[in-house]
Amino acid sequence: MEGLIPLVNRLQDAFAALGQSCLLDLPQIAVVGGQSAGKSSVLENCVSRDFLPRGSGIVTRRPLVLQLVTAKTEYAEFLHCKGRKFTDFDEVRQEIEVETDRITGVNKGISSIPINLRIYSPHVLSLTLIDLPGITKVPVGDQPPDIELQIRDMIMQFIARENCLILAVTPANTDLANSDALKLAKEVDPQGLRTIGVITKLDLMDEGTDAREILENKLLPLRRGYIGVVNRSQKDIDGKKDIKAALLAERKFFLSHPAYRHMADRMGTPYLQKVLNQQLTNHIRDTLPAFRSKLQSQLLSIEHEVEVYKNFRPEDPTRKTKALLQMVQQFSVDFEKRIEGSGDQVDTLELSGGAKINRIFHERFPFELVKMEFNEKELRREISYAIKNIHGIRTGLFTPDMAFEAIVKKQIVKLKGPCLKSVDLVMQELINTVKKCTKKLATYPRLCEETERIVAGYIREREEKTKDQVLLLIDIQVSYINTNHEDFIGFAKYGTNLPPSRQIVIRKGWLTINNIGIMKGGSKEYWFVLTAESLSWYKDDEEKEKKYMLPLDNLKVRDVEKSFMSSKHIFALFNTEQRNVYKDYRFLELACDSQEEVDSWKASLLRAGVYPDKSSTENDENGQADNFSMDPQLERQVETIRNLVDSYMSIINKCIRDLIPKTIMHLMINNVKEFINAELLAHLYSSEDQNTLMEESAEQAQRRDEMLRMYQALKEALAIIGDISTSTVSTPAPPPVDDSWLQQARRSPPPSPSTQRRPTLNNPPTRPLSGRGPAPAIPSPGPQSGAPPVPFRPGPLPPFPSGGEAHGGPPQVPSRPTRAPPSVPR
């Protein structure tokens, strides 16, 4: 398993060059802590070299991805300047500062773009660490007011990933319960599976105090426990104290300190390196199967797109000609598929192409025709005027056919609007289809633009010719009124002697007969059918059982006042000759649910020649009497022509509904398809030079390079991972611990010193807090130098002797947290 960390380093380098386009969660360790907590010193001690910028305020202003690799020679490499080996680590520090200032500016700005640094050395164990900016509270320099939130968000981007271990660094001379690093770690890792605690500045604690309870994982326990380190002081750094000497001093400190010497072999920077190496190795091994699955899914997602780029040969002189022919052919095929319909590339969100044109033909266009409902009063008024004007000074005895022709022609001309509107709708959909098809030509912006311009221009040309033809069809219908049409009921056929199948049905619907007595069954709803000659009602809308047929001769309509107890609106039919209308009823009262329905039925009865009673029309508008003559002969002629116009217009509508889609299909759609297949290529050649036309966009070239690099990197990564066996048993997670101290610290501010003395690292309790958590999950000491590292597998730990001089494992503590009982001071 020693090759796992270098493997991830290689993957990290491969994908870092691709930027943000490859969002892979690589296993790594993120170093988190407050400002001046000692993060940089910990990293430098791990490398045994001074190479990080130092100073007051915020120094780390960009994430530093630090890859440590065990090697025989010592040098450093940056990803942004490949090939250059840094042997002087002062130059490494300067390069980090220069690269930081290049992105963030020179006045304390921050950026989330990482710097990748790899250090080869015989003094390091293989590790991948990310040094993150310290958590700060107050903005300085040109930092924005929300600098704390920006740094927090940047840290969260790294530690929120499931494959990232969190190294939470806290100085020993501050209250651990208020550690910003542990609070952030708890937010993204509530179970504590990924968090490792590091306590720095142990040598700076007040005399007489120590952090033994913390390091033994008793006071504020973590599942993976704590490791203490002693870094160089600022005086040592200024005095150029050698790190090797500092490591020896650190070892001496732990061996000689009475509170720490019993666990000195589990403290210090070398042990921290070993633990991080083992835990990162185990972490990589555990996450490798899921990581491989993610790589495979990403490879499959881009494989189809990369297939197009594989055959790209920029040096081929015929490349542009071939590409032009392929693009035009592809455009033609796509356009035809979208119009004719195809199983591939189906739009599941909305209708488009041929389906939308079909809807225009068979739903939208007929709807536009139906919307042209005749204003019944206005139409009858026009017919009345036409009859009178044709008769002139004479009083006509017969219904004039010229009035019928004049009214019909006027109605036919009104059809031009819906017909032209349907042409516009089809034209717009064709242009939208062209725009969707040209998206595949986006690789060549000029070709895309020219293709869209040429085809859209041709569609508009065809639109003009189609509109001319549509208007011609309407004019043809106007030019000759064929009253001998087989579906037309002419003057000779119109009359009471027509068989029921040939009589005009004016209206059908449900009505309630309101005035039938309770003894005879009471009010009941029937299905009514109104024709030009009679009003019939049936038991139901299947019209099989006819209840009654009432002739319309001498009938009129009268309003009936709505009763207090009824919610229905009522009108009545009565005979002008004082006869019974229905059986022994003088009136036939019919009821509807709304006044609008009543008005609609009265208009339909008006068409059938059943007029309102004179008394009910006295309150109408003043001009009503002038418009409608109550001359029975004229009324009969108006009604005759009204029914004839209705019959003939139904023939015209049927004809127009059939011819207009055919005309549009022939003159527009089929012509456009033929133009794209036969003439588009010639128009493209004549419009512009081929080299200009096939100039590739810079974005596309960049995308092709990125996709090919990513494809190769993914394939290489899968090949590397495929050589490693991942069938080894996973390391179990450390047991849970009592983390209520973190919850309390988040919920309430710490009490003031005057009201309560809280146990801190500088002020530890005088009695040991026994039973505060389980044994720390820290790896046992490794074998002698030169032996391979043993993977960390936490388990039951041996009991720790009561004496303070032993160098065994950590103390054995109960697995269940309990309240600390009083005990005798040690």
Short mmCIF file of C-alpha atoms in Angstrom, two decimals, residues 192-515:
data_model
loop_
_atom_site.label_atom_id
_atom_site.label_comp_id
_atom_site.label_asym_id
_atom_site.label_seq_id
_atom_site.Cartn_x
_atom_site.Cartn_y
_atom_site.Cartn_z
CA GLY A 192 -15.67 12.76 14.04
CA LEU A 193 -14.61 10.15 11.48
CA ARG A 194 -12.22 12.49 9.65
CA THR A 195 -10.90 14.84 12.35
CA ILE A 196 -7.42 14.64 13.95
CA GLY A 197 -6.51 17.09 16.75
CA VAL A 198 -3.08 18.77 16.98
CA ILE A 199 -2.05 20.83 20.03
CA THR A 200 0.79 23.36 19.44
CA LYS A 201 2.70 25.77 21.71
CA LEU A 202 2.83 23.35 24.64
CA ASP A 203 6.07 25.04 25.80
CA LEU A 204 4.34 28.43 26.10
CA MET A 205 1.83 27.41 28.78
CA ASP A 206 1.93 29.09 32.19
CA GLU A 207 4.28 27.52 34.71
CA GLY A 208 2.50 24.88 36.72
CA THR A 209 -0.07 24.11 34.02
CA ASP A 210 -0.09 21.39 31.42
CA ALA A 211 -2.29 19.81 28.73
CA ARG A 212 -2.05 16.24 29.95
CA GLU A 213 -5.82 15.81 30.25
CA ILE A 214 -6.24 17.05 26.68
CA LEU A 215 -3.54 14.87 25.15
CA GLU A 216 -4.84 11.82 27.02
CA ASN A 217 -8.20 12.55 25.30
CA LYS A 218 -9.99 12.91 28.64
CA LEU A 219 -10.91 16.57 28.96
CA LEU A 220 -12.40 17.27 25.50
CA PRO A 221 -12.28 13.90 23.70
CA LEU A 222 -12.07 13.33 19.94
CA ARG A 223 -12.51 9.97 18.21
CA ARG A 224 -9.02 10.11 16.69
CA GLY A 225 -7.47 11.81 19.72
CA TYR A 226 -4.81 14.55 19.92
CA ILE A 227 -1.10 14.76 19.14
CA GLY A 228 1.06 17.41 20.79
CA VAL A 229 3.93 19.20 19.01
CA VAL A 230 6.43 21.88 20.00
CA ASN A 231 7.41 24.30 17.25
CA ARG A 232 10.23 26.83 17.13
CA SER A 233 9.57 30.18 18.76
CA GLN A 234 9.77 33.41 16.78
CA LYS A 235 13.15 34.03 18.44
CA ASP A 236 14.40 30.64 17.19
CA ILE A 237 13.14 31.42 13.68
CA ASP A 238 14.77 34.86 13.67
CA GLY A 239 17.97 33.27 14.97
CA LYS A 240 17.88 30.72 12.10
CA LYS A 241 17.65 27.79 14.49
CA ASP A 242 18.01 24.59 12.54
CA ILE A 243 14.83 22.49 12.31
CA LYS A 244 16.75 19.31 13.07
CA ALA A 245 17.92 20.89 16.31
CA ALA A 246 14.34 22.01 16.94
CA LEU A 247 13.11 18.43 16.52
CA LEU A 248 15.74 17.22 19.00
CA ALA A 249 14.66 19.93 21.43
CA GLU A 250 11.05 18.87 20.94
CA ARG A 251 11.95 15.26 21.74
CA LYS A 252 13.85 16.36 24.84
CA PHE A 253 10.91 18.51 25.96
CA PHE A 254 8.48 15.59 25.94
CA LEU A 255 10.95 13.17 27.57
CA SER A 256 11.81 15.58 30.36
CA HIS A 257 8.41 17.07 31.11
CA PRO A 258 6.78 15.26 34.05
CA ALA A 259 3.28 15.55 32.57
CA TYR A 260 4.16 14.22 29.12
CA ARG A 261 7.12 11.83 29.49
CA HIS A 262 4.86 8.79 29.96
CA MET A 263 3.51 9.39 26.43
CA ALA A 264 6.58 10.96 24.81
CA ASP A 265 6.72 8.28 22.14
CA ARG A 266 3.22 9.35 21.01
CA MET A 267 4.02 13.06 20.83
CA GLY A 268 6.08 15.24 18.51
CA THR A 269 6.43 15.99 14.82
CA PRO A 270 7.95 12.63 13.68
CA TYR A 271 5.08 10.74 15.31
CA LEU A 272 2.58 13.18 13.75
CA GLN A 273 4.10 12.46 10.33
CA LYS A 274 3.84 8.73 10.89
CA VAL A 275 0.21 8.95 12.06
CA LEU A 276 -0.80 11.16 9.15
CA ASN A 277 0.97 8.86 6.70
CA GLN A 278 -0.80 5.77 8.08
CA GLN A 279 -4.22 7.39 8.36
CA LEU A 280 -4.05 8.96 4.90
CA THR A 281 -2.95 5.60 3.45
CA ASN A 282 -5.86 3.82 5.16
CA HIS A 283 -8.23 6.58 4.10
CA ILE A 284 -7.12 6.31 0.47
CA ARG A 285 -7.54 2.53 0.58
CA ASP A 286 -11.08 2.88 2.00
CA THR A 287 -12.18 5.49 -0.54
CA LEU A 288 -10.51 3.95 -3.59
CA PRO A 289 -13.48 1.79 -4.78
CA ALA A 290 -15.91 4.73 -4.72
CA PHE A 291 -13.26 6.93 -6.32
CA ARG A 292 -12.78 4.41 -9.14
CA SER A 293 -16.57 4.31 -9.75
CA LYS A 294 -16.64 8.09 -9.99
CA LEU A 295 -13.78 8.09 -12.48
CA GLN A 296 -15.57 5.50 -14.63
CA SER A 297 -18.84 7.45 -14.63
CA GLN A 298 -17.03 10.65 -15.66
CA LEU A 299 -15.21 8.79 -18.41
CA LEU A 300 -18.50 7.45 -19.79
CA SER A 301 -20.11 10.89 -19.64
CA ILE A 302 -17.48 12.48 -21.89
CA GLU A 303 -16.70 9.50 -24.10
CA HIS A 304 -19.36 10.32 -26.71
CA GLU A 305 -18.19 13.92 -27.01
CA VAL A 306 -14.54 12.94 -27.22
CA GLU A 307 -15.33 10.47 -30.01
CA VAL A 308 -15.99 13.46 -32.29
CA TYR A 309 -12.60 14.99 -31.46
CA LYS A 310 -10.52 11.83 -31.87
CA ASN A 311 -10.46 12.09 -35.66
CA PHE A 312 -9.51 15.78 -35.65
CA ARG A 313 -6.43 16.34 -37.85
CA PRO A 314 -5.44 20.02 -37.98
CA GLU A 315 -2.64 19.37 -40.51
CA ASP A 316 -4.98 17.76 -43.08
CA PRO A 317 -5.40 20.24 -46.05
CA THR A 318 -8.83 18.82 -46.92
CA ARG A 319 -10.05 19.06 -43.34
CA LYS A 320 -12.12 22.21 -43.83
CA THR A 321 -13.78 20.94 -47.02
CA LYS A 322 -14.70 17.65 -45.37
CA ALA A 323 -15.95 19.46 -42.28
CA LEU A 324 -18.11 21.80 -44.39
CA LEU A 325 -19.73 18.92 -46.28
CA GLN A 326 -20.31 16.98 -43.06
CA MET A 327 -21.82 19.98 -41.29
CA VAL A 328 -24.22 20.83 -44.13
CA GLN A 329 -25.26 17.20 -44.45
CA GLN A 330 -25.77 16.95 -40.69
CA PHE A 331 -27.84 20.14 -40.71
CA SER A 332 -30.02 18.78 -43.53
CA VAL A 333 -30.61 15.48 -41.74
CA ASP A 334 -31.40 17.20 -38.44
CA PHE A 335 -33.86 19.59 -40.08
CA GLU A 336 -35.71 16.77 -41.83
CA LYS A 337 -35.83 14.67 -38.66
CA ARG A 338 -37.27 17.55 -36.66
CA ILE A 339 -39.96 18.15 -39.31
CA GLU A 340 -40.81 14.55 -40.20
CA GLY A 341 -40.29 13.17 -36.70
CA SER A 342 -37.61 10.82 -35.42
CA GLY A 343 -36.89 8.59 -32.47
CA ASP A 344 -33.57 10.22 -31.57
CA GLN A 345 -33.07 13.62 -29.93
CA VAL A 346 -36.73 13.82 -28.90
CA ASP A 347 -37.68 16.98 -27.03
CA THR A 348 -39.53 15.87 -23.89
CA LEU A 349 -40.26 19.37 -22.55
CA GLU A 350 -42.35 20.99 -25.30
CA LEU A 351 -43.70 20.52 -28.80
CA SER A 352 -41.31 21.56 -31.55
CA GLY A 353 -40.69 21.14 -35.25
CA GLY A 354 -43.15 18.97 -37.16
CA ALA A 355 -45.25 18.23 -34.08
CA LYS A 356 -45.85 21.92 -33.44
CA ILE A 357 -46.68 22.56 -37.11
CA ASN A 358 -49.15 19.65 -36.96
CA ARG A 359 -50.75 21.31 -33.95
CA ILE A 360 -51.01 24.59 -35.87
CA PHE A 361 -52.70 22.80 -38.78
CA HIS A 362 -55.20 20.74 -36.82
CA GLU A 363 -55.77 22.62 -33.58
CA ARG A 364 -54.71 26.25 -33.76
CA PHE A 365 -55.98 27.02 -37.28
CA PRO A 366 -59.45 25.42 -36.76
CA PHE A 367 -59.64 27.20 -33.41
CA GLU A 368 -58.97 30.53 -35.11
CA LEU A 369 -61.79 29.78 -37.56
CA VAL A 370 -64.20 28.85 -34.77
CA LYS A 371 -63.25 32.03 -32.88
CA MET A 372 -64.80 34.02 -35.72
CA GLU A 373 -68.26 33.57 -34.21
CA PHE A 374 -70.95 35.62 -35.84
CA ASN A 375 -72.60 38.34 -33.85
CA GLU A 376 -76.14 37.07 -34.30
CA LYS A 377 -77.86 40.42 -34.01
CA GLU A 378 -75.35 42.12 -36.27
CA LEU A 379 -75.59 39.38 -38.92
CA ARG A 380 -79.39 39.45 -38.98
CA ARG A 381 -79.28 43.24 -39.20
CA GLU A 382 -76.93 42.99 -42.21
CA ILE A 383 -79.18 40.44 -43.90
CA SER A 384 -82.22 42.66 -43.28
CA TYR A 385 -80.51 45.69 -44.82
CA ALA A 386 -79.27 43.61 -47.77
CA ILE A 387 -82.81 42.33 -48.53
CA LYS A 388 -84.32 45.80 -48.26
CA ASN A 389 -81.64 47.42 -50.41
CA ILE A 390 -81.99 44.75 -53.11
CA HIS A 391 -85.78 45.17 -53.23
CA GLY A 392 -85.34 48.91 -53.41
CA ILE A 393 -88.63 50.74 -53.82
CA ARG A 394 -90.51 47.54 -54.47
CA THR A 395 -91.83 45.19 -51.84
CA GLY A 396 -90.41 41.82 -52.70
CA LEU A 397 -92.45 38.66 -52.58
CA PHE A 398 -89.54 36.25 -52.81
CA THR A 399 -86.25 35.92 -50.98
CA PRO A 400 -83.51 37.51 -53.14
CA ASP A 401 -80.47 35.33 -53.79
CA MET A 402 -78.29 38.43 -54.28
CA ALA A 403 -78.63 39.16 -50.56
CA PHE A 404 -77.40 35.64 -49.83
CA GLU A 405 -74.35 36.11 -52.10
CA ALA A 406 -73.50 39.53 -50.65
CA ILE A 407 -73.55 38.20 -47.07
CA VAL A 408 -71.64 35.00 -47.93
CA LYS A 409 -68.87 36.89 -49.76
CA LYS A 410 -68.45 39.22 -46.82
CA GLN A 411 -68.11 36.25 -44.45
CA ILE A 412 -65.63 34.45 -46.73
CA VAL A 413 -63.35 37.52 -46.89
CA LYS A 414 -63.15 37.47 -43.08
CA LEU A 415 -61.36 34.10 -43.33
CA LYS A 416 -58.21 35.79 -44.67
CA GLY A 417 -57.08 36.75 -41.17
CA PRO A 418 -56.90 33.22 -39.66
CA CYS A 419 -55.36 31.82 -42.87
CA LEU A 420 -52.53 34.40 -42.95
CA LYS A 421 -51.98 33.97 -39.21
CA SER A 422 -51.43 30.23 -39.66
CA VAL A 423 -48.78 30.97 -42.34
CA ASP A 424 -47.01 33.29 -39.88
CA LEU A 425 -47.06 30.64 -37.15
CA VAL A 426 -45.60 27.96 -39.44
CA MET A 427 -42.93 30.36 -40.70
CA GLN A 428 -41.89 31.19 -37.12
CA GLU A 429 -41.67 27.53 -36.17
CA LEU A 430 -39.52 26.76 -39.24
CA ILE A 431 -37.08 29.53 -38.24
CA ASN A 432 -36.99 28.21 -34.65
CA THR A 433 -36.24 24.73 -36.01
CA VAL A 434 -33.39 26.13 -38.10
CA LYS A 435 -31.92 27.83 -35.02
CA LYS A 436 -32.04 24.58 -33.05
CA CYS A 437 -30.38 22.67 -35.91
CA THR A 438 -27.58 25.24 -36.26
CA LYS A 439 -26.54 24.73 -32.62
CA LYS A 440 -24.51 21.74 -33.81
CA LEU A 441 -22.58 24.11 -36.10
CA ALA A 442 -21.44 26.23 -33.14
CA THR A 443 -17.92 24.87 -33.62
CA TYR A 444 -17.68 27.20 -36.65
CA PRO A 445 -19.37 30.52 -35.75
CA ARG A 446 -19.30 32.00 -39.29
CA LEU A 447 -20.76 28.84 -40.82
CA CYS A 448 -23.49 28.79 -38.18
CA GLU A 449 -24.33 32.44 -38.77
CA GLU A 450 -24.35 32.18 -42.59
CA THR A 451 -26.42 28.98 -42.61
CA GLU A 452 -29.03 30.54 -40.37
CA ARG A 453 -29.12 33.73 -42.45
CA ILE A 454 -29.45 31.96 -45.81
CA VAL A 455 -32.12 29.45 -44.75
CA ALA A 456 -34.14 32.02 -42.77
CA GLY A 457 -34.05 34.36 -45.78
CA TYR A 458 -35.34 31.59 -48.05
CA ILE A 459 -38.12 30.75 -45.58
CA ARG A 460 -39.28 34.39 -45.65
CA GLU A 461 -39.29 34.34 -49.45
CA ARG A 462 -41.50 31.27 -49.43
CA GLU A 463 -43.71 32.91 -46.80
CA GLU A 464 -44.57 35.73 -49.22
CA LYS A 465 -45.43 33.31 -52.03
CA THR A 466 -47.49 31.15 -49.70
CA LYS A 467 -49.47 34.15 -48.47
CA ASP A 468 -50.16 35.17 -52.08
CA GLN A 469 -51.44 31.67 -52.80
CA VAL A 470 -53.62 31.66 -49.65
CA LEU A 471 -55.17 34.98 -50.61
CA LEU A 472 -55.73 33.59 -54.11
CA LEU A 473 -57.61 30.61 -52.65
CA ILE A 474 -59.88 32.96 -50.68
CA ASP A 475 -60.48 35.09 -53.78
CA ILE A 476 -61.34 31.96 -55.75
CA GLN A 477 -63.98 31.05 -53.17
CA VAL A 478 -65.38 34.58 -53.33
CA SER A 479 -65.46 34.65 -57.15
CA TYR A 480 -68.09 31.95 -57.51
CA ILE A 481 -70.75 30.93 -55.00
CA ASN A 482 -71.60 27.34 -55.83
CA THR A 483 -75.19 26.97 -54.62
CA ASN A 484 -75.42 23.62 -56.36
CA HIS A 485 -72.95 22.01 -53.94
CA GLU A 486 -74.17 18.61 -52.77
CA ASP A 487 -73.82 19.58 -49.10
CA PHE A 488 -75.65 22.89 -49.52
CA ILE A 489 -79.37 23.21 -48.71
CA GLY A 490 -80.50 25.69 -51.36
CA PHE A 491 -83.74 27.59 -51.75
CA ALA A 492 -85.40 24.65 -53.45
CA LYS A 493 -84.37 22.21 -50.74
CA TYR A 494 -84.99 24.48 -47.78
CA GLY A 495 -88.45 23.89 -46.24
CA THR A 496 -90.50 21.84 -43.90
CA ASN A 497 -90.62 18.92 -46.26
CA LEU A 498 -86.98 18.13 -45.58
CA PRO A 499 -86.32 14.78 -43.97
CA PRO A 500 -85.03 15.04 -40.35
CA SER A 501 -81.50 14.13 -41.41
CA ARG A 502 -81.34 17.14 -43.75
CA GLN A 503 -82.83 19.71 -41.34
CA ILE A 504 -80.40 22.18 -39.81
CA VAL A 505 -79.69 21.59 -36.11
CA ILE A 506 -79.16 24.99 -34.59
CA ARG A 507 -78.43 23.98 -30.98
CA LYS A 508 -78.35 21.05 -28.56
CA GLY A 509 -78.15 21.03 -24.79
CA TRP A 510 -79.68 20.25 -21.40
CA LEU A 511 -82.70 22.28 -20.15
CA THR A 512 -85.13 21.83 -17.28
CA ILE A 513 -88.89 22.00 -17.88
CA ASN A 514 -89.83 24.07 -14.85
CA ASN A 515 -93.67 24.24 -14.75
#
